[in-house]
């Protein structure tokens, strides 16, 4: 004979136990769906409207920095040049990278004929292949930049058939000279310097780094067009990255004392809407002087190691 279902009233203690289990499950479900704290400060950029260029000159002053910061001064559509703080304030470098024309993140998977070529290796630098964010050739060297001091950068793009050779320099104030870091050549369909920009990035991304501020100003930017005329960079568009694990609202940009500003992380408050185009005030601008003289075309050296 089939047992009949019981219709007895549950004891109070049994109801309390059931309700407790429901409450515990609800709390765990809410915790699982809770918003995690951001891992990193958001990357912020300045995009400079400019004609096709043979030279890109700019200056940058780092105003606040912490471990894991990249202050990129001179970027274009196939590479960039800037300075980083890798760890303690004494662990600082200059870095110059050029991308392969291929897709993917494994540098060893790129065919030799598609890899960035090394044409010149500067004194005291380290050359290597990189991956993870695209692939290409990278030049890095110790460089004791200081907060509050002006750093000067120069990029040259020399079209050579369907390739372009990119040479990077940084000014060494203590020596009073331009340090030629490297020349990389890559397939470019004969493109000069295009898509000029700067950025500030948190690459430590350990959650705490999102609570720390990075700030820099950029100014006295110039391009020498492919026709040889100098033109100042007086406008910049403010943009930012969109990774879901970045802090969203602690970013800012602006214009102060004739410089463009970028800040991210920490207690930064937004005063300029994203995608705003900022313009420097009128002033008596002079094209940069004491630039390195063009050198004779370099012969190919062994590719990045």
GROMACS .gro file of C-alpha atoms in nm:
model
  305
    1UNK     CA    1   0.000   0.000   0.000
    2UNK     CA    2   0.143   0.340  -0.106
    3UNK     CA    3   0.223   0.566   0.185
    4UNK     CA    4   0.018   0.880   0.200
    5UNK     CA    5   0.199   1.215   0.211
    6UNK     CA    6   0.217   1.366   0.555
    7UNK     CA    7   0.022   1.683   0.619
    8UNK     CA    8   0.155   1.743   0.966
    9UNK     CA    9   0.263   2.094   1.070
   10UNK     CA   10   0.643   2.138   1.078
   11UNK     CA   11   0.798   2.219   1.416
   12UNK     CA   12   0.920   2.577   1.461
   13UNK     CA   13   1.284   2.469   1.481
   14UNK     CA   14   1.254   2.296   1.144
   15UNK     CA   15   1.112   2.609   0.982
   16UNK     CA   16   1.394   2.818   1.128
   17UNK     CA   17   1.651   2.576   0.986
   18UNK     CA   18   1.493   2.590   0.639
   19UNK     CA   19   1.479   2.969   0.644
   20UNK     CA   20   1.841   2.978   0.754
   21UNK     CA   21   1.946   2.763   0.460
   22UNK     CA   22   1.753   2.987   0.220
   23UNK     CA   23   1.914   3.299   0.366
   24UNK     CA   24   2.261   3.145   0.343
   25UNK     CA   25   2.207   3.044  -0.021
   26UNK     CA   26   2.077   3.393  -0.103
   27UNK     CA   27   2.384   3.558   0.052
   28UNK     CA   28   2.621   3.330  -0.139
   29UNK     CA   29   2.436   3.396  -0.464
   30UNK     CA   30   2.450   3.771  -0.407
   31UNK     CA   31   2.820   3.752  -0.327
   32UNK     CA   32   2.885   3.552  -0.643
   33UNK     CA   33   2.714   3.820  -0.849
   34UNK     CA   34   2.864   4.113  -0.660
   35UNK     CA   35   3.067   4.369  -0.852
   36UNK     CA   36   3.437   4.307  -0.801
   37UNK     CA   37   3.666   4.603  -0.730
   38UNK     CA   38   3.853   4.724  -1.040
   39UNK     CA   39   4.191   4.566  -1.103
   40UNK     CA   40   4.346   4.869  -1.271
   41UNK     CA   41   4.320   5.238  -1.333
   42UNK     CA   42   4.174   5.311  -1.675
   43UNK     CA   43   4.414   5.395  -1.959
   44UNK     CA   44   4.365   5.750  -2.086
   45UNK     CA   45   4.476   5.889  -2.423
   46UNK     CA   46   4.527   6.206  -2.624
   47UNK     CA   47   4.480   6.175  -3.001
   48UNK     CA   48   4.643   6.451  -3.207
   49UNK     CA   49   4.493   6.554  -3.543
   50UNK     CA   50   4.795   6.587  -3.773
   51UNK     CA   51   4.903   6.549  -4.136
   52UNK     CA   52   5.123   6.264  -4.253
   53UNK     CA   53   5.460   6.324  -4.090
   54UNK     CA   54   5.826   6.242  -4.127
   55UNK     CA   55   5.911   6.365  -3.774
   56UNK     CA   56   5.709   6.370  -3.451
   57UNK     CA   57   5.851   6.576  -3.164
   58UNK     CA   58   5.688   6.615  -2.824
   59UNK     CA   59   5.761   6.692  -2.459
   60UNK     CA   60   5.618   6.534  -2.145
   61UNK     CA   61   5.634   6.604  -1.772
   62UNK     CA   62   5.537   6.321  -1.535
   63UNK     CA   63   5.365   6.480  -1.234
   64UNK     CA   64   5.260   6.172  -1.032
   65UNK     CA   65   5.382   5.815  -1.071
   66UNK     CA   66   5.374   5.479  -0.893
   67UNK     CA   67   5.501   5.130  -0.959
   68UNK     CA   68   5.361   4.987  -1.283
   69UNK     CA   69   5.310   5.312  -1.476
   70UNK     CA   70   5.359   5.375  -1.848
   71UNK     CA   71   5.374   5.734  -1.969
   72UNK     CA   72   5.370   5.706  -2.347
   73UNK     CA   73   5.466   6.032  -2.514
   74UNK     CA   74   5.501   5.963  -2.887
   75UNK     CA   75   5.276   5.697  -3.037
   76UNK     CA   76   5.159   5.634  -3.390
   77UNK     CA   77   4.966   5.361  -3.571
   78UNK     CA   78   5.243   5.099  -3.561
   79UNK     CA   79   5.441   5.176  -3.245
   80UNK     CA   80   5.515   5.398  -2.949
   81UNK     CA   81   5.786   5.563  -2.738
   82UNK     CA   82   5.774   5.661  -2.372
   83UNK     CA   83   5.896   5.599  -2.017
   84UNK     CA   84   5.794   5.352  -1.748
   85UNK     CA   85   5.829   5.303  -1.374
   86UNK     CA   86   5.873   4.928  -1.329
   87UNK     CA   87   5.901   4.909  -0.951
   88UNK     CA   88   6.057   5.140  -0.691
   89UNK     CA   89   6.121   5.500  -0.800
   90UNK     CA   90   6.477   5.404  -0.896
   91UNK     CA   91   6.364   5.137  -1.144
   92UNK     CA   92   6.277   5.347  -1.449
   93UNK     CA   93   6.325   5.289  -1.820
   94UNK     CA   94   6.269   5.431  -2.165
   95UNK     CA   95   6.084   5.196  -2.400
   96UNK     CA   96   6.035   5.197  -2.778
   97UNK     CA   97   5.823   4.936  -2.957
   98UNK     CA   98   5.719   4.867  -3.317
   99UNK     CA   99   5.458   4.608  -3.414
  100UNK     CA  100   5.473   4.334  -3.672
  101UNK     CA  101   5.212   4.373  -3.950
  102UNK     CA  102   5.048   4.043  -3.848
  103UNK     CA  103   4.776   3.948  -3.601
  104UNK     CA  104   4.825   3.733  -3.292
  105UNK     CA  105   5.016   3.747  -2.964
  106UNK     CA  106   5.281   3.477  -3.010
  107UNK     CA  107   5.606   3.636  -3.133
  108UNK     CA  108   5.750   3.297  -3.229
  109UNK     CA  109   5.458   3.224  -3.461
  110UNK     CA  110   5.537   3.518  -3.691
  111UNK     CA  111   5.714   3.426  -4.014
  112UNK     CA  112   6.069   3.564  -4.038
  113UNK     CA  113   5.980   3.772  -4.344
  114UNK     CA  114   5.694   3.937  -4.151
  115UNK     CA  115   5.894   4.028  -3.842
  116UNK     CA  116   6.011   4.376  -3.751
  117UNK     CA  117   6.373   4.427  -3.863
  118UNK     CA  118   6.640   4.584  -3.645
  119UNK     CA  119   6.848   4.836  -3.842
  120UNK     CA  120   7.023   5.015  -3.555
  121UNK     CA  121   7.084   4.921  -3.191
  122UNK     CA  122   7.178   5.212  -2.966
  123UNK     CA  123   7.442   5.203  -2.698
  124UNK     CA  124   7.326   5.057  -2.367
  125UNK     CA  125   6.986   4.930  -2.485
  126UNK     CA  126   6.828   4.585  -2.480
  127UNK     CA  127   6.651   4.458  -2.792
  128UNK     CA  128   6.401   4.175  -2.786
  129UNK     CA  129   6.087   4.035  -2.946
  130UNK     CA  130   5.764   4.097  -2.755
  131UNK     CA  131   5.418   3.940  -2.751
  132UNK     CA  132   5.097   3.942  -2.554
  133UNK     CA  133   4.958   4.264  -2.701
  134UNK     CA  134   5.037   4.198  -3.062
  135UNK     CA  135   5.397   4.113  -3.153
  136UNK     CA  136   5.699   4.306  -3.266
  137UNK     CA  137   6.038   4.448  -3.176
  138UNK     CA  138   6.113   4.628  -2.852
  139UNK     CA  139   6.399   4.846  -2.730
  140UNK     CA  140   6.436   4.914  -2.356
  141UNK     CA  141   6.705   5.087  -2.151
  142UNK     CA  142   6.750   5.227  -1.800
  143UNK     CA  143   6.658   5.595  -1.794
  144UNK     CA  144   6.642   5.791  -1.467
  145UNK     CA  145   6.359   6.028  -1.553
  146UNK     CA  146   6.226   6.237  -1.265
  147UNK     CA  147   5.883   6.359  -1.160
  148UNK     CA  148   5.849   6.727  -1.248
  149UNK     CA  149   6.123   6.733  -1.512
  150UNK     CA  150   6.063   6.783  -1.885
  151UNK     CA  151   6.139   6.487  -2.110
  152UNK     CA  152   6.186   6.539  -2.486
  153UNK     CA  153   6.110   6.274  -2.748
  154UNK     CA  154   6.165   6.249  -3.122
  155UNK     CA  155   6.036   5.992  -3.371
  156UNK     CA  156   6.137   5.970  -3.736
  157UNK     CA  157   5.948   5.766  -3.994
  158UNK     CA  158   6.138   5.708  -4.320
  159UNK     CA  159   5.938   5.539  -4.595
  160UNK     CA  160   6.143   5.278  -4.780
  161UNK     CA  161   5.929   5.123  -5.052
  162UNK     CA  162   5.646   4.928  -4.889
  163UNK     CA  163   5.819   4.947  -4.550
  164UNK     CA  164   5.892   5.226  -4.302
  165UNK     CA  165   6.201   5.261  -4.083
  166UNK     CA  166   6.123   5.416  -3.744
  167UNK     CA  167   6.398   5.576  -3.536
  168UNK     CA  168   6.352   5.690  -3.175
  169UNK     CA  169   6.552   5.941  -2.972
  170UNK     CA  170   6.520   6.073  -2.618
  171UNK     CA  171   6.697   6.383  -2.486
  172UNK     CA  172   6.951   6.324  -2.207
  173UNK     CA  173   6.952   6.647  -2.009
  174UNK     CA  174   7.247   6.541  -1.793
  175UNK     CA  175   7.462   6.492  -2.105
  176UNK     CA  176   7.306   6.755  -2.328
  177UNK     CA  177   7.259   6.516  -2.619
  178UNK     CA  178   7.004   6.309  -2.809
  179UNK     CA  179   7.024   5.937  -2.735
  180UNK     CA  180   6.950   5.735  -3.046
  181UNK     CA  181   6.777   5.427  -2.909
  182UNK     CA  182   6.707   5.210  -3.212
  183UNK     CA  183   6.579   5.193  -3.568
  184UNK     CA  184   6.314   4.933  -3.645
  185UNK     CA  185   6.169   4.867  -3.990
  186UNK     CA  186   5.834   4.705  -4.058
  187UNK     CA  187   5.592   4.648  -4.345
  188UNK     CA  188   5.368   4.954  -4.363
  189UNK     CA  189   5.242   4.980  -4.722
  190UNK     CA  190   5.466   5.284  -4.750
  191UNK     CA  191   5.298   5.477  -4.467
  192UNK     CA  192   5.468   5.770  -4.292
  193UNK     CA  193   5.392   5.860  -3.928
  194UNK     CA  194   5.013   5.861  -3.882
  195UNK     CA  195   4.761   5.833  -3.600
  196UNK     CA  196   4.965   6.026  -3.344
  197UNK     CA  197   4.875   5.992  -2.977
  198UNK     CA  198   4.992   5.981  -2.613
  199UNK     CA  199   4.863   5.787  -2.313
  200UNK     CA  200   4.897   5.709  -1.942
  201UNK     CA  201   4.858   5.344  -1.841
  202UNK     CA  202   4.848   5.133  -1.525
  203UNK     CA  203   5.004   4.799  -1.621
  204UNK     CA  204   5.043   4.662  -1.267
  205UNK     CA  205   4.672   4.578  -1.245
  206UNK     CA  206   4.670   4.430  -0.895
  207UNK     CA  207   4.353   4.606  -0.766
  208UNK     CA  208   4.552   4.834  -0.538
  209UNK     CA  209   4.695   5.007  -0.845
  210UNK     CA  210   4.346   5.135  -0.929
  211UNK     CA  211   4.351   5.336  -0.605
  212UNK     CA  212   4.674   5.517  -0.699
  213UNK     CA  213   4.696   5.819  -0.926
  214UNK     CA  214   4.914   5.865  -1.233
  215UNK     CA  215   4.934   6.209  -1.391
  216UNK     CA  216   5.133   6.375  -1.670
  217UNK     CA  217   5.122   6.673  -1.902
  218UNK     CA  218   5.211   6.684  -2.269
  219UNK     CA  219   5.304   6.983  -2.479
  220UNK     CA  220   5.517   7.160  -2.737
  221UNK     CA  221   5.422   6.889  -2.984
  222UNK     CA  222   5.524   6.931  -3.347
  223UNK     CA  223   5.529   6.733  -3.668
  224UNK     CA  224   5.742   6.787  -3.974
  225UNK     CA  225   5.524   6.695  -4.269
  226UNK     CA  226   5.647   6.474  -4.550
  227UNK     CA  227   5.680   6.797  -4.751
  228UNK     CA  228   5.921   6.938  -4.489
  229UNK     CA  229   5.701   7.200  -4.319
  230UNK     CA  230   5.673   7.219  -3.939
  231UNK     CA  231   5.324   7.222  -3.785
  232UNK     CA  232   5.237   7.248  -3.412
  233UNK     CA  233   5.002   7.003  -3.243
  234UNK     CA  234   4.747   7.228  -3.074
  235UNK     CA  235   4.443   6.998  -3.055
  236UNK     CA  236   4.388   6.665  -2.881
  237UNK     CA  237   4.091   6.433  -2.838
  238UNK     CA  238   4.042   6.274  -2.494
  239UNK     CA  239   3.965   5.900  -2.501
  240UNK     CA  240   3.997   5.604  -2.264
  241UNK     CA  241   4.011   5.226  -2.269
  242UNK     CA  242   3.700   5.018  -2.202
  243UNK     CA  243   3.807   4.697  -2.026
  244UNK     CA  244   3.543   4.580  -1.780
  245UNK     CA  245   3.803   4.527  -1.504
  246UNK     CA  246   3.922   4.891  -1.504
  247UNK     CA  247   3.803   5.176  -1.282
  248UNK     CA  248   3.561   5.377  -1.495
  249UNK     CA  249   3.517   5.719  -1.338
  250UNK     CA  250   3.859   5.815  -1.196
  251UNK     CA  251   3.993   5.970  -1.517
  252UNK     CA  252   4.047   6.323  -1.640
  253UNK     CA  253   4.205   6.542  -1.906
  254UNK     CA  254   4.235   6.913  -1.963
  255UNK     CA  255   4.451   7.208  -2.059
  256UNK     CA  256   4.664   7.396  -1.806
  257UNK     CA  257   4.942   7.650  -1.857
  258UNK     CA  258   4.968   7.568  -2.226
  259UNK     CA  259   4.993   7.189  -2.177
  260UNK     CA  260   4.752   6.901  -2.224
  261UNK     CA  261   4.686   6.704  -1.904
  262UNK     CA  262   4.604   6.336  -1.842
  263UNK     CA  263   4.527   6.170  -1.507
  264UNK     CA  264   4.390   5.834  -1.400
  265UNK     CA  265   4.327   5.637  -1.082
  266UNK     CA  266   4.307   5.724  -0.715
  267UNK     CA  267   4.089   6.024  -0.629
  268UNK     CA  268   4.088   6.166  -0.982
  269UNK     CA  269   3.765   6.349  -1.069
  270UNK     CA  270   3.641   6.389  -1.426
  271UNK     CA  271   3.616   6.749  -1.544
  272UNK     CA  272   3.641   6.691  -1.920
  273UNK     CA  273   3.393   6.459  -2.095
  274UNK     CA  274   3.532   6.168  -2.294
  275UNK     CA  275   3.578   6.232  -2.666
  276UNK     CA  276   3.611   6.606  -2.606
  277UNK     CA  277   3.851   6.786  -2.838
  278UNK     CA  278   4.075   7.022  -2.641
  279UNK     CA  279   4.277   7.307  -2.788
  280UNK     CA  280   4.580   7.489  -2.654
  281UNK     CA  281   4.556   7.868  -2.625
  282UNK     CA  282   4.726   8.081  -2.893
  283UNK     CA  283   5.094   8.152  -2.828
  284UNK     CA  284   5.419   8.229  -3.004
  285UNK     CA  285   5.532   7.879  -3.094
  286UNK     CA  286   5.873   7.792  -3.234
  287UNK     CA  287   5.960   7.467  -3.407
  288UNK     CA  288   6.202   7.250  -3.207
  289UNK     CA  289   6.571   7.324  -3.242
  290UNK     CA  290   6.887   7.120  -3.180
  291UNK     CA  291   6.743   6.806  -3.329
  292UNK     CA  292   6.968   6.520  -3.440
  293UNK     CA  293   7.076   6.541  -3.802
  294UNK     CA  294   6.947   6.275  -4.044
  295UNK     CA  295   7.193   5.990  -4.077
  296UNK     CA  296   7.280   5.787  -4.383
  297UNK     CA  297   7.046   5.491  -4.441
  298UNK     CA  298   7.139   5.210  -4.205
  299UNK     CA  299   7.221   4.859  -4.319
  300UNK     CA  300   7.004   4.580  -4.178
  301UNK     CA  301   7.133   4.435  -3.853
  302UNK     CA  302   7.031   4.096  -3.711
  303UNK     CA  303   6.661   4.090  -3.622
  304UNK     CA  304   6.532   4.135  -3.267
  305UNK     CA  305   6.645   3.853  -3.043
   0.00000   0.00000   0.00000
